[in-house]
């Protein structure tokens, strides 16, 4: 016996996600059929369809947004500091602390010779352009304390070396190798307070 095609296709779709094997995918598909209400399924599929058409990178800072320029970039109350992070999830983590009132720059990746990711493939060029035009009071680099995070921080520092911009690196209460997005709020606040000159 084979499952009906629509069910098989749904199982295959769930299996595209990391950490979801055939058994879990099957369970999720069955749950979807037996437990979810029709309107929930419609809403779910609509968000999948809208994802790629409505979500884009902010033209200025690179964070995920549904506008051309994100809320943070257009907020005139924000200080001119630029907090440089790896991903949009890190922005959310820092925003949740309510302790940072500046702007962000999302690299959408980290430099990694091992994975063949060069500086060109990370959102660094636009950061340098922003520093040039916005003249921020400080650039705070908040990449993770991993080899790739440190390498990326050093690269950015080097690129900004000849300018007048103050460049700092967040301090770490974070465990070495720890991801920013999983850090709790207190740790993030402490790491911001403990930032040091590079
Ligand atoms: Zn933005």
mmCIF file with all atom_site columns, C-alpha atoms and ligand atoms in Angstrom:
data_model
loop_
_atom_site.group_PDB
_atom_site.id
_atom_site.type_symbol
_atom_site.label_atom_id
_atom_site.label_alt_id
_atom_site.label_comp_id
_atom_site.label_asym_id
_atom_site.label_entity_id
_atom_site.label_seq_id
_atom_site.pdbx_PDB_ins_code
_atom_site.Cartn_x
_atom_site.Cartn_y
_atom_site.Cartn_z
_atom_site.occupancy
_atom_site.B_iso_or_equiv
_atom_site.pdbx_formal_charge
_atom_site.auth_seq_id
_atom_site.auth_comp_id
_atom_site.auth_asym_id
_atom_site.auth_atom_id
_atom_site.pdbx_PDB_model_num
ATOM   1   C  CA  . UNK A 1 1   ? 0.000  0.000  0.000  1.00 0.00 ? 1   UNK A CA  1
ATOM   2   C  CA  . UNK A 1 2   ? 1.106  3.485  -0.775 1.00 0.00 ? 2   UNK A CA  1
ATOM   3   C  CA  . UNK A 1 3   ? -0.078 6.715  0.810  1.00 0.00 ? 3   UNK A CA  1
ATOM   4   C  CA  . UNK A 1 4   ? -2.163 8.989  -1.414 1.00 0.00 ? 4   UNK A CA  1
ATOM   5   C  CA  . UNK A 1 5   ? 0.007  11.286 -3.492 1.00 0.00 ? 5   UNK A CA  1
ATOM   6   C  CA  . UNK A 1 6   ? -0.888 14.504 -1.641 1.00 0.00 ? 6   UNK A CA  1
ATOM   7   C  CA  . UNK A 1 7   ? 0.111  12.900 1.643  1.00 0.00 ? 7   UNK A CA  1
ATOM   8   C  CA  . UNK A 1 8   ? 3.365  11.532 0.222  1.00 0.00 ? 8   UNK A CA  1
ATOM   9   C  CA  . UNK A 1 9   ? 4.218  14.957 -1.174 1.00 0.00 ? 9   UNK A CA  1
ATOM   10  C  CA  . UNK A 1 10  ? 3.569  16.614 2.183  1.00 0.00 ? 10  UNK A CA  1
ATOM   11  C  CA  . UNK A 1 11  ? 5.788  14.067 3.935  1.00 0.00 ? 11  UNK A CA  1
ATOM   12  C  CA  . UNK A 1 12  ? 8.549  14.762 1.399  1.00 0.00 ? 12  UNK A CA  1
ATOM   13  C  CA  . UNK A 1 13  ? 8.171  18.497 1.985  1.00 0.00 ? 13  UNK A CA  1
ATOM   14  C  CA  . UNK A 1 14  ? 8.574  18.180 5.753  1.00 0.00 ? 14  UNK A CA  1
ATOM   15  C  CA  . UNK A 1 15  ? 11.697 16.093 5.133  1.00 0.00 ? 15  UNK A CA  1
ATOM   16  C  CA  . UNK A 1 16  ? 13.360 19.069 3.446  1.00 0.00 ? 16  UNK A CA  1
ATOM   17  C  CA  . UNK A 1 17  ? 13.784 20.648 6.884  1.00 0.00 ? 17  UNK A CA  1
ATOM   18  C  CA  . UNK A 1 18  ? 16.951 20.065 8.893  1.00 0.00 ? 18  UNK A CA  1
ATOM   19  C  CA  . UNK A 1 19  ? 16.539 17.525 11.653 1.00 0.00 ? 19  UNK A CA  1
ATOM   20  C  CA  . UNK A 1 20  ? 13.295 16.083 10.262 1.00 0.00 ? 20  UNK A CA  1
ATOM   21  C  CA  . UNK A 1 21  ? 13.634 12.430 9.270  1.00 0.00 ? 21  UNK A CA  1
ATOM   22  C  CA  . UNK A 1 22  ? 11.040 10.269 7.460  1.00 0.00 ? 22  UNK A CA  1
ATOM   23  C  CA  . UNK A 1 23  ? 9.284  9.192  10.685 1.00 0.00 ? 23  UNK A CA  1
ATOM   24  C  CA  . UNK A 1 24  ? 8.888  12.722 12.036 1.00 0.00 ? 24  UNK A CA  1
ATOM   25  C  CA  . UNK A 1 25  ? 7.805  13.958 8.617  1.00 0.00 ? 25  UNK A CA  1
ATOM   26  C  CA  . UNK A 1 26  ? 5.151  11.260 8.514  1.00 0.00 ? 26  UNK A CA  1
ATOM   27  C  CA  . UNK A 1 27  ? 3.931  12.206 11.990 1.00 0.00 ? 27  UNK A CA  1
ATOM   28  C  CA  . UNK A 1 28  ? 3.714  15.891 11.044 1.00 0.00 ? 28  UNK A CA  1
ATOM   29  C  CA  . UNK A 1 29  ? 1.813  15.112 7.863  1.00 0.00 ? 29  UNK A CA  1
ATOM   30  C  CA  . UNK A 1 30  ? -0.668 12.922 9.760  1.00 0.00 ? 30  UNK A CA  1
ATOM   31  C  CA  . UNK A 1 31  ? -1.055 15.626 12.381 1.00 0.00 ? 31  UNK A CA  1
ATOM   32  C  CA  . UNK A 1 32  ? -1.761 18.136 9.638  1.00 0.00 ? 32  UNK A CA  1
ATOM   33  C  CA  . UNK A 1 33  ? -4.497 15.960 8.161  1.00 0.00 ? 33  UNK A CA  1
ATOM   34  C  CA  . UNK A 1 34  ? -6.163 14.765 11.358 1.00 0.00 ? 34  UNK A CA  1
ATOM   35  C  CA  . UNK A 1 35  ? -5.670 17.636 13.768 1.00 0.00 ? 35  UNK A CA  1
ATOM   36  C  CA  . UNK A 1 36  ? -5.338 20.953 11.959 1.00 0.00 ? 36  UNK A CA  1
ATOM   37  C  CA  . UNK A 1 37  ? -8.458 22.885 11.074 1.00 0.00 ? 37  UNK A CA  1
ATOM   38  C  CA  . UNK A 1 38  ? -9.010 23.778 7.428  1.00 0.00 ? 38  UNK A CA  1
ATOM   39  C  CA  . UNK A 1 39  ? -8.512 27.495 8.108  1.00 0.00 ? 39  UNK A CA  1
ATOM   40  C  CA  . UNK A 1 40  ? -5.204 26.811 9.873  1.00 0.00 ? 40  UNK A CA  1
ATOM   41  C  CA  . UNK A 1 41  ? -3.977 24.845 6.875  1.00 0.00 ? 41  UNK A CA  1
ATOM   42  C  CA  . UNK A 1 42  ? -5.007 27.664 4.530  1.00 0.00 ? 42  UNK A CA  1
ATOM   43  C  CA  . UNK A 1 43  ? -3.210 30.204 6.721  1.00 0.00 ? 43  UNK A CA  1
ATOM   44  C  CA  . UNK A 1 44  ? -0.120 27.995 6.886  1.00 0.00 ? 44  UNK A CA  1
ATOM   45  C  CA  . UNK A 1 45  ? 0.065  27.495 3.139  1.00 0.00 ? 45  UNK A CA  1
ATOM   46  C  CA  . UNK A 1 46  ? -0.598 31.194 2.533  1.00 0.00 ? 46  UNK A CA  1
ATOM   47  C  CA  . UNK A 1 47  ? 2.372  32.185 4.715  1.00 0.00 ? 47  UNK A CA  1
ATOM   48  C  CA  . UNK A 1 48  ? 4.551  29.754 2.779  1.00 0.00 ? 48  UNK A CA  1
ATOM   49  C  CA  . UNK A 1 49  ? 3.414  31.322 -0.499 1.00 0.00 ? 49  UNK A CA  1
ATOM   50  C  CA  . UNK A 1 50  ? 3.889  34.886 0.761  1.00 0.00 ? 50  UNK A CA  1
ATOM   51  C  CA  . UNK A 1 51  ? 7.302  34.254 2.243  1.00 0.00 ? 51  UNK A CA  1
ATOM   52  C  CA  . UNK A 1 52  ? 9.418  34.797 -0.829 1.00 0.00 ? 52  UNK A CA  1
ATOM   53  C  CA  . UNK A 1 53  ? 7.305  37.562 -2.342 1.00 0.00 ? 53  UNK A CA  1
ATOM   54  C  CA  . UNK A 1 54  ? 6.854  39.703 0.767  1.00 0.00 ? 54  UNK A CA  1
ATOM   55  C  CA  . UNK A 1 55  ? 10.009 39.221 2.794  1.00 0.00 ? 55  UNK A CA  1
ATOM   56  C  CA  . UNK A 1 56  ? 13.178 40.922 1.630  1.00 0.00 ? 56  UNK A CA  1
ATOM   57  C  CA  . UNK A 1 57  ? 16.386 42.393 2.968  1.00 0.00 ? 57  UNK A CA  1
ATOM   58  C  CA  . UNK A 1 58  ? 16.310 46.035 4.116  1.00 0.00 ? 58  UNK A CA  1
ATOM   59  C  CA  . UNK A 1 59  ? 18.104 48.022 1.436  1.00 0.00 ? 59  UNK A CA  1
ATOM   60  C  CA  . UNK A 1 60  ? 20.155 49.772 4.102  1.00 0.00 ? 60  UNK A CA  1
ATOM   61  C  CA  . UNK A 1 61  ? 20.970 47.358 6.923  1.00 0.00 ? 61  UNK A CA  1
ATOM   62  C  CA  . UNK A 1 62  ? 20.134 43.954 5.426  1.00 0.00 ? 62  UNK A CA  1
ATOM   63  C  CA  . UNK A 1 63  ? 17.660 42.840 8.110  1.00 0.00 ? 63  UNK A CA  1
ATOM   64  C  CA  . UNK A 1 64  ? 14.601 40.895 6.952  1.00 0.00 ? 64  UNK A CA  1
ATOM   65  C  CA  . UNK A 1 65  ? 11.627 43.199 6.441  1.00 0.00 ? 65  UNK A CA  1
ATOM   66  C  CA  . UNK A 1 66  ? 8.525  43.585 4.296  1.00 0.00 ? 66  UNK A CA  1
ATOM   67  C  CA  . UNK A 1 67  ? 9.440  47.144 3.341  1.00 0.00 ? 67  UNK A CA  1
ATOM   68  C  CA  . UNK A 1 68  ? 12.137 48.674 1.191  1.00 0.00 ? 68  UNK A CA  1
ATOM   69  C  CA  . UNK A 1 69  ? 13.764 50.135 4.307  1.00 0.00 ? 69  UNK A CA  1
ATOM   70  C  CA  . UNK A 1 70  ? 13.126 48.626 7.740  1.00 0.00 ? 70  UNK A CA  1
ATOM   71  C  CA  . UNK A 1 71  ? 11.507 50.254 10.803 1.00 0.00 ? 71  UNK A CA  1
ATOM   72  C  CA  . UNK A 1 72  ? 14.805 50.597 12.634 1.00 0.00 ? 72  UNK A CA  1
ATOM   73  C  CA  . UNK A 1 73  ? 16.572 52.349 9.746  1.00 0.00 ? 73  UNK A CA  1
ATOM   74  C  CA  . UNK A 1 74  ? 13.704 54.833 9.303  1.00 0.00 ? 74  UNK A CA  1
ATOM   75  C  CA  . UNK A 1 75  ? 13.406 55.527 13.057 1.00 0.00 ? 75  UNK A CA  1
ATOM   76  C  CA  . UNK A 1 76  ? 14.885 59.014 13.536 1.00 0.00 ? 76  UNK A CA  1
ATOM   77  C  CA  . UNK A 1 77  ? 15.014 58.561 17.332 1.00 0.00 ? 77  UNK A CA  1
ATOM   78  C  CA  . UNK A 1 78  ? 17.749 55.952 17.042 1.00 0.00 ? 78  UNK A CA  1
ATOM   79  C  CA  . UNK A 1 79  ? 21.374 56.785 17.748 1.00 0.00 ? 79  UNK A CA  1
ATOM   80  C  CA  . UNK A 1 80  ? 23.854 56.571 14.898 1.00 0.00 ? 80  UNK A CA  1
ATOM   81  C  CA  . UNK A 1 81  ? 25.775 53.610 16.351 1.00 0.00 ? 81  UNK A CA  1
ATOM   82  C  CA  . UNK A 1 82  ? 25.902 50.548 14.102 1.00 0.00 ? 82  UNK A CA  1
ATOM   83  C  CA  . UNK A 1 83  ? 25.769 47.113 15.728 1.00 0.00 ? 83  UNK A CA  1
ATOM   84  C  CA  . UNK A 1 84  ? 27.126 44.551 13.274 1.00 0.00 ? 84  UNK A CA  1
ATOM   85  C  CA  . UNK A 1 85  ? 25.563 41.087 13.553 1.00 0.00 ? 85  UNK A CA  1
ATOM   86  C  CA  . UNK A 1 86  ? 25.534 37.861 11.581 1.00 0.00 ? 86  UNK A CA  1
ATOM   87  C  CA  . UNK A 1 87  ? 21.801 37.433 11.043 1.00 0.00 ? 87  UNK A CA  1
ATOM   88  C  CA  . UNK A 1 88  ? 18.353 38.973 11.457 1.00 0.00 ? 88  UNK A CA  1
ATOM   89  C  CA  . UNK A 1 89  ? 17.776 36.622 14.378 1.00 0.00 ? 89  UNK A CA  1
ATOM   90  C  CA  . UNK A 1 90  ? 20.566 38.399 16.265 1.00 0.00 ? 90  UNK A CA  1
ATOM   91  C  CA  . UNK A 1 91  ? 18.834 41.746 15.660 1.00 0.00 ? 91  UNK A CA  1
ATOM   92  C  CA  . UNK A 1 92  ? 15.709 40.347 17.267 1.00 0.00 ? 92  UNK A CA  1
ATOM   93  C  CA  . UNK A 1 93  ? 17.729 39.044 20.220 1.00 0.00 ? 93  UNK A CA  1
ATOM   94  C  CA  . UNK A 1 94  ? 19.313 42.472 20.851 1.00 0.00 ? 94  UNK A CA  1
ATOM   95  C  CA  . UNK A 1 95  ? 16.005 44.281 20.322 1.00 0.00 ? 95  UNK A CA  1
ATOM   96  C  CA  . UNK A 1 96  ? 14.397 42.099 22.995 1.00 0.00 ? 96  UNK A CA  1
ATOM   97  C  CA  . UNK A 1 97  ? 16.875 43.403 25.581 1.00 0.00 ? 97  UNK A CA  1
ATOM   98  C  CA  . UNK A 1 98  ? 15.524 46.965 25.123 1.00 0.00 ? 98  UNK A CA  1
ATOM   99  C  CA  . UNK A 1 99  ? 18.998 48.190 25.999 1.00 0.00 ? 99  UNK A CA  1
ATOM   100 C  CA  . UNK A 1 100 ? 20.333 49.082 22.596 1.00 0.00 ? 100 UNK A CA  1
ATOM   101 C  CA  . UNK A 1 101 ? 18.982 52.135 20.860 1.00 0.00 ? 101 UNK A CA  1
ATOM   102 C  CA  . UNK A 1 102 ? 21.173 52.372 17.801 1.00 0.00 ? 102 UNK A CA  1
ATOM   103 C  CA  . UNK A 1 103 ? 21.074 50.895 14.328 1.00 0.00 ? 103 UNK A CA  1
ATOM   104 C  CA  . UNK A 1 104 ? 22.191 47.546 12.962 1.00 0.00 ? 104 UNK A CA  1
ATOM   105 C  CA  . UNK A 1 105 ? 23.995 46.043 10.051 1.00 0.00 ? 105 UNK A CA  1
ATOM   106 C  CA  . UNK A 1 106 ? 23.261 42.423 9.174  1.00 0.00 ? 106 UNK A CA  1
ATOM   107 C  CA  . UNK A 1 107 ? 26.091 40.561 7.461  1.00 0.00 ? 107 UNK A CA  1
ATOM   108 C  CA  . UNK A 1 108 ? 23.875 37.646 6.440  1.00 0.00 ? 108 UNK A CA  1
ATOM   109 C  CA  . UNK A 1 109 ? 26.804 35.303 6.888  1.00 0.00 ? 109 UNK A CA  1
ATOM   110 C  CA  . UNK A 1 110 ? 30.372 35.167 8.180  1.00 0.00 ? 110 UNK A CA  1
ATOM   111 C  CA  . UNK A 1 111 ? 33.666 34.923 6.358  1.00 0.00 ? 111 UNK A CA  1
ATOM   112 C  CA  . UNK A 1 112 ? 34.770 31.287 6.263  1.00 0.00 ? 112 UNK A CA  1
ATOM   113 C  CA  . UNK A 1 113 ? 37.678 29.992 4.188  1.00 0.00 ? 113 UNK A CA  1
ATOM   114 C  CA  . UNK A 1 114 ? 36.693 26.448 5.212  1.00 0.00 ? 114 UNK A CA  1
ATOM   115 C  CA  . UNK A 1 115 ? 33.239 26.794 3.729  1.00 0.00 ? 115 UNK A CA  1
ATOM   116 C  CA  . UNK A 1 116 ? 34.593 28.877 0.866  1.00 0.00 ? 116 UNK A CA  1
ATOM   117 C  CA  . UNK A 1 117 ? 32.785 32.058 1.951  1.00 0.00 ? 117 UNK A CA  1
ATOM   118 C  CA  . UNK A 1 118 ? 34.840 35.106 1.013  1.00 0.00 ? 118 UNK A CA  1
ATOM   119 C  CA  . UNK A 1 119 ? 34.332 38.676 2.309  1.00 0.00 ? 119 UNK A CA  1
ATOM   120 C  CA  . UNK A 1 120 ? 32.576 39.478 -0.979 1.00 0.00 ? 120 UNK A CA  1
ATOM   121 C  CA  . UNK A 1 121 ? 29.789 37.039 -0.186 1.00 0.00 ? 121 UNK A CA  1
ATOM   122 C  CA  . UNK A 1 122 ? 29.071 38.683 3.144  1.00 0.00 ? 122 UNK A CA  1
ATOM   123 C  CA  . UNK A 1 123 ? 27.277 42.027 3.427  1.00 0.00 ? 123 UNK A CA  1
ATOM   124 C  CA  . UNK A 1 124 ? 30.452 43.973 4.284  1.00 0.00 ? 124 UNK A CA  1
ATOM   125 C  CA  . UNK A 1 125 ? 30.824 46.300 1.325  1.00 0.00 ? 125 UNK A CA  1
ATOM   126 C  CA  . UNK A 1 126 ? 27.523 48.000 2.130  1.00 0.00 ? 126 UNK A CA  1
ATOM   127 C  CA  . UNK A 1 127 ? 28.653 48.386 5.752  1.00 0.00 ? 127 UNK A CA  1
ATOM   128 C  CA  . UNK A 1 128 ? 31.752 50.248 4.621  1.00 0.00 ? 128 UNK A CA  1
ATOM   129 C  CA  . UNK A 1 129 ? 29.599 52.471 2.416  1.00 0.00 ? 129 UNK A CA  1
ATOM   130 C  CA  . UNK A 1 130 ? 27.266 53.187 5.323  1.00 0.00 ? 130 UNK A CA  1
ATOM   131 C  CA  . UNK A 1 131 ? 30.148 54.094 7.624  1.00 0.00 ? 131 UNK A CA  1
ATOM   132 C  CA  . UNK A 1 132 ? 31.388 56.457 4.923  1.00 0.00 ? 132 UNK A CA  1
ATOM   133 C  CA  . UNK A 1 133 ? 28.033 58.190 4.446  1.00 0.00 ? 133 UNK A CA  1
ATOM   134 C  CA  . UNK A 1 134 ? 26.385 57.934 7.892  1.00 0.00 ? 134 UNK A CA  1
ATOM   135 C  CA  . UNK A 1 135 ? 29.522 58.588 9.931  1.00 0.00 ? 135 UNK A CA  1
ATOM   136 C  CA  . UNK A 1 136 ? 28.287 56.601 12.960 1.00 0.00 ? 136 UNK A CA  1
ATOM   137 C  CA  . UNK A 1 137 ? 29.628 57.507 16.404 1.00 0.00 ? 137 UNK A CA  1
ATOM   138 C  CA  . UNK A 1 138 ? 30.640 53.874 16.869 1.00 0.00 ? 138 UNK A CA  1
ATOM   139 C  CA  . UNK A 1 139 ? 30.660 50.543 15.032 1.00 0.00 ? 139 UNK A CA  1
ATOM   140 C  CA  . UNK A 1 140 ? 30.126 47.677 17.493 1.00 0.00 ? 140 UNK A CA  1
ATOM   141 C  CA  . UNK A 1 141 ? 30.973 44.255 16.108 1.00 0.00 ? 141 UNK A CA  1
ATOM   142 C  CA  . UNK A 1 142 ? 28.767 41.574 17.639 1.00 0.00 ? 142 UNK A CA  1
ATOM   143 C  CA  . UNK A 1 143 ? 29.651 38.450 15.698 1.00 0.00 ? 143 UNK A CA  1
ATOM   144 C  CA  . UNK A 1 144 ? 29.911 35.194 17.683 1.00 0.00 ? 144 UNK A CA  1
ATOM   145 C  CA  . UNK A 1 145 ? 33.065 34.155 19.533 1.00 0.00 ? 145 UNK A CA  1
ATOM   146 C  CA  . UNK A 1 146 ? 33.830 31.476 16.969 1.00 0.00 ? 146 UNK A CA  1
ATOM   147 C  CA  . UNK A 1 147 ? 36.745 31.256 14.540 1.00 0.00 ? 147 UNK A CA  1
ATOM   148 C  CA  . UNK A 1 148 ? 34.531 32.603 11.754 1.00 0.00 ? 148 UNK A CA  1
ATOM   149 C  CA  . UNK A 1 149 ? 33.062 35.317 13.973 1.00 0.00 ? 149 UNK A CA  1
ATOM   150 C  CA  . UNK A 1 150 ? 36.515 36.510 15.058 1.00 0.00 ? 150 UNK A CA  1
ATOM   151 C  CA  . UNK A 1 151 ? 37.875 36.357 11.527 1.00 0.00 ? 151 UNK A CA  1
ATOM   152 C  CA  . UNK A 1 152 ? 34.977 38.451 10.250 1.00 0.00 ? 152 UNK A CA  1
ATOM   153 C  CA  . UNK A 1 153 ? 35.398 40.964 13.087 1.00 0.00 ? 153 UNK A CA  1
ATOM   154 C  CA  . UNK A 1 154 ? 39.114 41.335 12.351 1.00 0.00 ? 154 UNK A CA  1
ATOM   155 C  CA  . UNK A 1 155 ? 38.454 41.776 8.643  1.00 0.00 ? 155 UNK A CA  1
ATOM   156 C  CA  . UNK A 1 156 ? 35.919 44.552 9.258  1.00 0.00 ? 156 UNK A CA  1
ATOM   157 C  CA  . UNK A 1 157 ? 38.232 46.247 11.744 1.00 0.00 ? 157 UNK A CA  1
ATOM   158 C  CA  . UNK A 1 158 ? 41.008 46.214 9.173  1.00 0.00 ? 158 UNK A CA  1
ATOM   159 C  CA  . UNK A 1 159 ? 38.757 47.743 6.523  1.00 0.00 ? 159 UNK A CA  1
ATOM   160 C  CA  . UNK A 1 160 ? 37.776 50.560 8.883  1.00 0.00 ? 160 UNK A CA  1
ATOM   161 C  CA  . UNK A 1 161 ? 41.266 51.106 10.269 1.00 0.00 ? 161 UNK A CA  1
ATOM   162 C  CA  . UNK A 1 162 ? 42.069 54.200 8.261  1.00 0.00 ? 162 UNK A CA  1
ATOM   163 C  CA  . UNK A 1 163 ? 38.869 56.054 9.065  1.00 0.00 ? 163 UNK A CA  1
ATOM   164 C  CA  . UNK A 1 164 ? 37.989 58.010 12.190 1.00 0.00 ? 164 UNK A CA  1
ATOM   165 C  CA  . UNK A 1 165 ? 35.257 55.654 13.277 1.00 0.00 ? 165 UNK A CA  1
ATOM   166 C  CA  . UNK A 1 166 ? 35.517 54.076 16.707 1.00 0.00 ? 166 UNK A CA  1
ATOM   167 C  CA  . UNK A 1 167 ? 35.325 50.292 16.308 1.00 0.00 ? 167 UNK A CA  1
ATOM   168 C  CA  . UNK A 1 168 ? 34.516 48.090 19.295 1.00 0.00 ? 168 UNK A CA  1
ATOM   169 C  CA  . UNK A 1 169 ? 33.865 44.392 19.823 1.00 0.00 ? 169 UNK A CA  1
ATOM   170 C  CA  . UNK A 1 170 ? 31.276 43.126 22.291 1.00 0.00 ? 170 UNK A CA  1
ATOM   171 C  CA  . UNK A 1 171 ? 32.673 41.492 25.406 1.00 0.00 ? 171 UNK A CA  1
ATOM   172 C  CA  . UNK A 1 172 ? 31.807 37.955 26.148 1.00 0.00 ? 172 UNK A CA  1
ATOM   173 C  CA  . UNK A 1 173 ? 29.889 36.512 28.939 1.00 0.00 ? 173 UNK A CA  1
ATOM   174 C  CA  . UNK A 1 174 ? 28.943 34.358 25.963 1.00 0.00 ? 174 UNK A CA  1
ATOM   175 C  CA  . UNK A 1 175 ? 30.427 30.868 25.972 1.00 0.00 ? 175 UNK A CA  1
ATOM   176 C  CA  . UNK A 1 176 ? 33.201 30.534 23.388 1.00 0.00 ? 176 UNK A CA  1
ATOM   177 C  CA  . UNK A 1 177 ? 31.647 29.257 20.206 1.00 0.00 ? 177 UNK A CA  1
ATOM   178 C  CA  . UNK A 1 178 ? 28.192 30.284 21.439 1.00 0.00 ? 178 UNK A CA  1
ATOM   179 C  CA  . UNK A 1 179 ? 25.674 31.744 19.066 1.00 0.00 ? 179 UNK A CA  1
ATOM   180 C  CA  . UNK A 1 180 ? 24.340 35.227 19.755 1.00 0.00 ? 180 UNK A CA  1
ATOM   181 C  CA  . UNK A 1 181 ? 20.759 34.281 19.014 1.00 0.00 ? 181 UNK A CA  1
ATOM   182 C  CA  . UNK A 1 182 ? 20.675 31.654 21.775 1.00 0.00 ? 182 UNK A CA  1
ATOM   183 C  CA  . UNK A 1 183 ? 22.180 33.887 24.444 1.00 0.00 ? 183 UNK A CA  1
ATOM   184 C  CA  . UNK A 1 184 ? 19.833 35.108 27.161 1.00 0.00 ? 184 UNK A CA  1
ATOM   185 C  CA  . UNK A 1 185 ? 19.044 38.797 27.518 1.00 0.00 ? 185 UNK A CA  1
ATOM   186 C  CA  . UNK A 1 186 ? 21.247 39.419 30.564 1.00 0.00 ? 186 UNK A CA  1
ATOM   187 C  CA  . UNK A 1 187 ? 24.245 37.924 28.750 1.00 0.00 ? 187 UNK A CA  1
ATOM   188 C  CA  . UNK A 1 188 ? 23.595 40.116 25.723 1.00 0.00 ? 188 UNK A CA  1
ATOM   189 C  CA  . UNK A 1 189 ? 23.265 43.256 27.857 1.00 0.00 ? 189 UNK A CA  1
ATOM   190 C  CA  . UNK A 1 190 ? 26.492 42.399 29.696 1.00 0.00 ? 190 UNK A CA  1
ATOM   191 C  CA  . UNK A 1 191 ? 28.327 41.699 26.457 1.00 0.00 ? 191 UNK A CA  1
ATOM   192 C  CA  . UNK A 1 192 ? 27.251 45.090 25.091 1.00 0.00 ? 192 UNK A CA  1
ATOM   193 C  CA  . UNK A 1 193 ? 28.319 46.877 28.270 1.00 0.00 ? 193 UNK A CA  1
ATOM   194 C  CA  . UNK A 1 194 ? 31.624 45.019 28.257 1.00 0.00 ? 194 UNK A CA  1
ATOM   195 C  CA  . UNK A 1 195 ? 32.553 45.985 24.706 1.00 0.00 ? 195 UNK A CA  1
ATOM   196 C  CA  . UNK A 1 196 ? 36.145 47.009 24.145 1.00 0.00 ? 196 UNK A CA  1
ATOM   197 C  CA  . UNK A 1 197 ? 38.120 48.892 21.526 1.00 0.00 ? 197 UNK A CA  1
ATOM   198 C  CA  . UNK A 1 198 ? 39.536 46.841 18.704 1.00 0.00 ? 198 UNK A CA  1
HETATM 199 ZN ZN1 . LIG B 2 .   ? 17.254 48.488 7.957  1.00 0.00 ? 1   LIG B ZN1 1
#
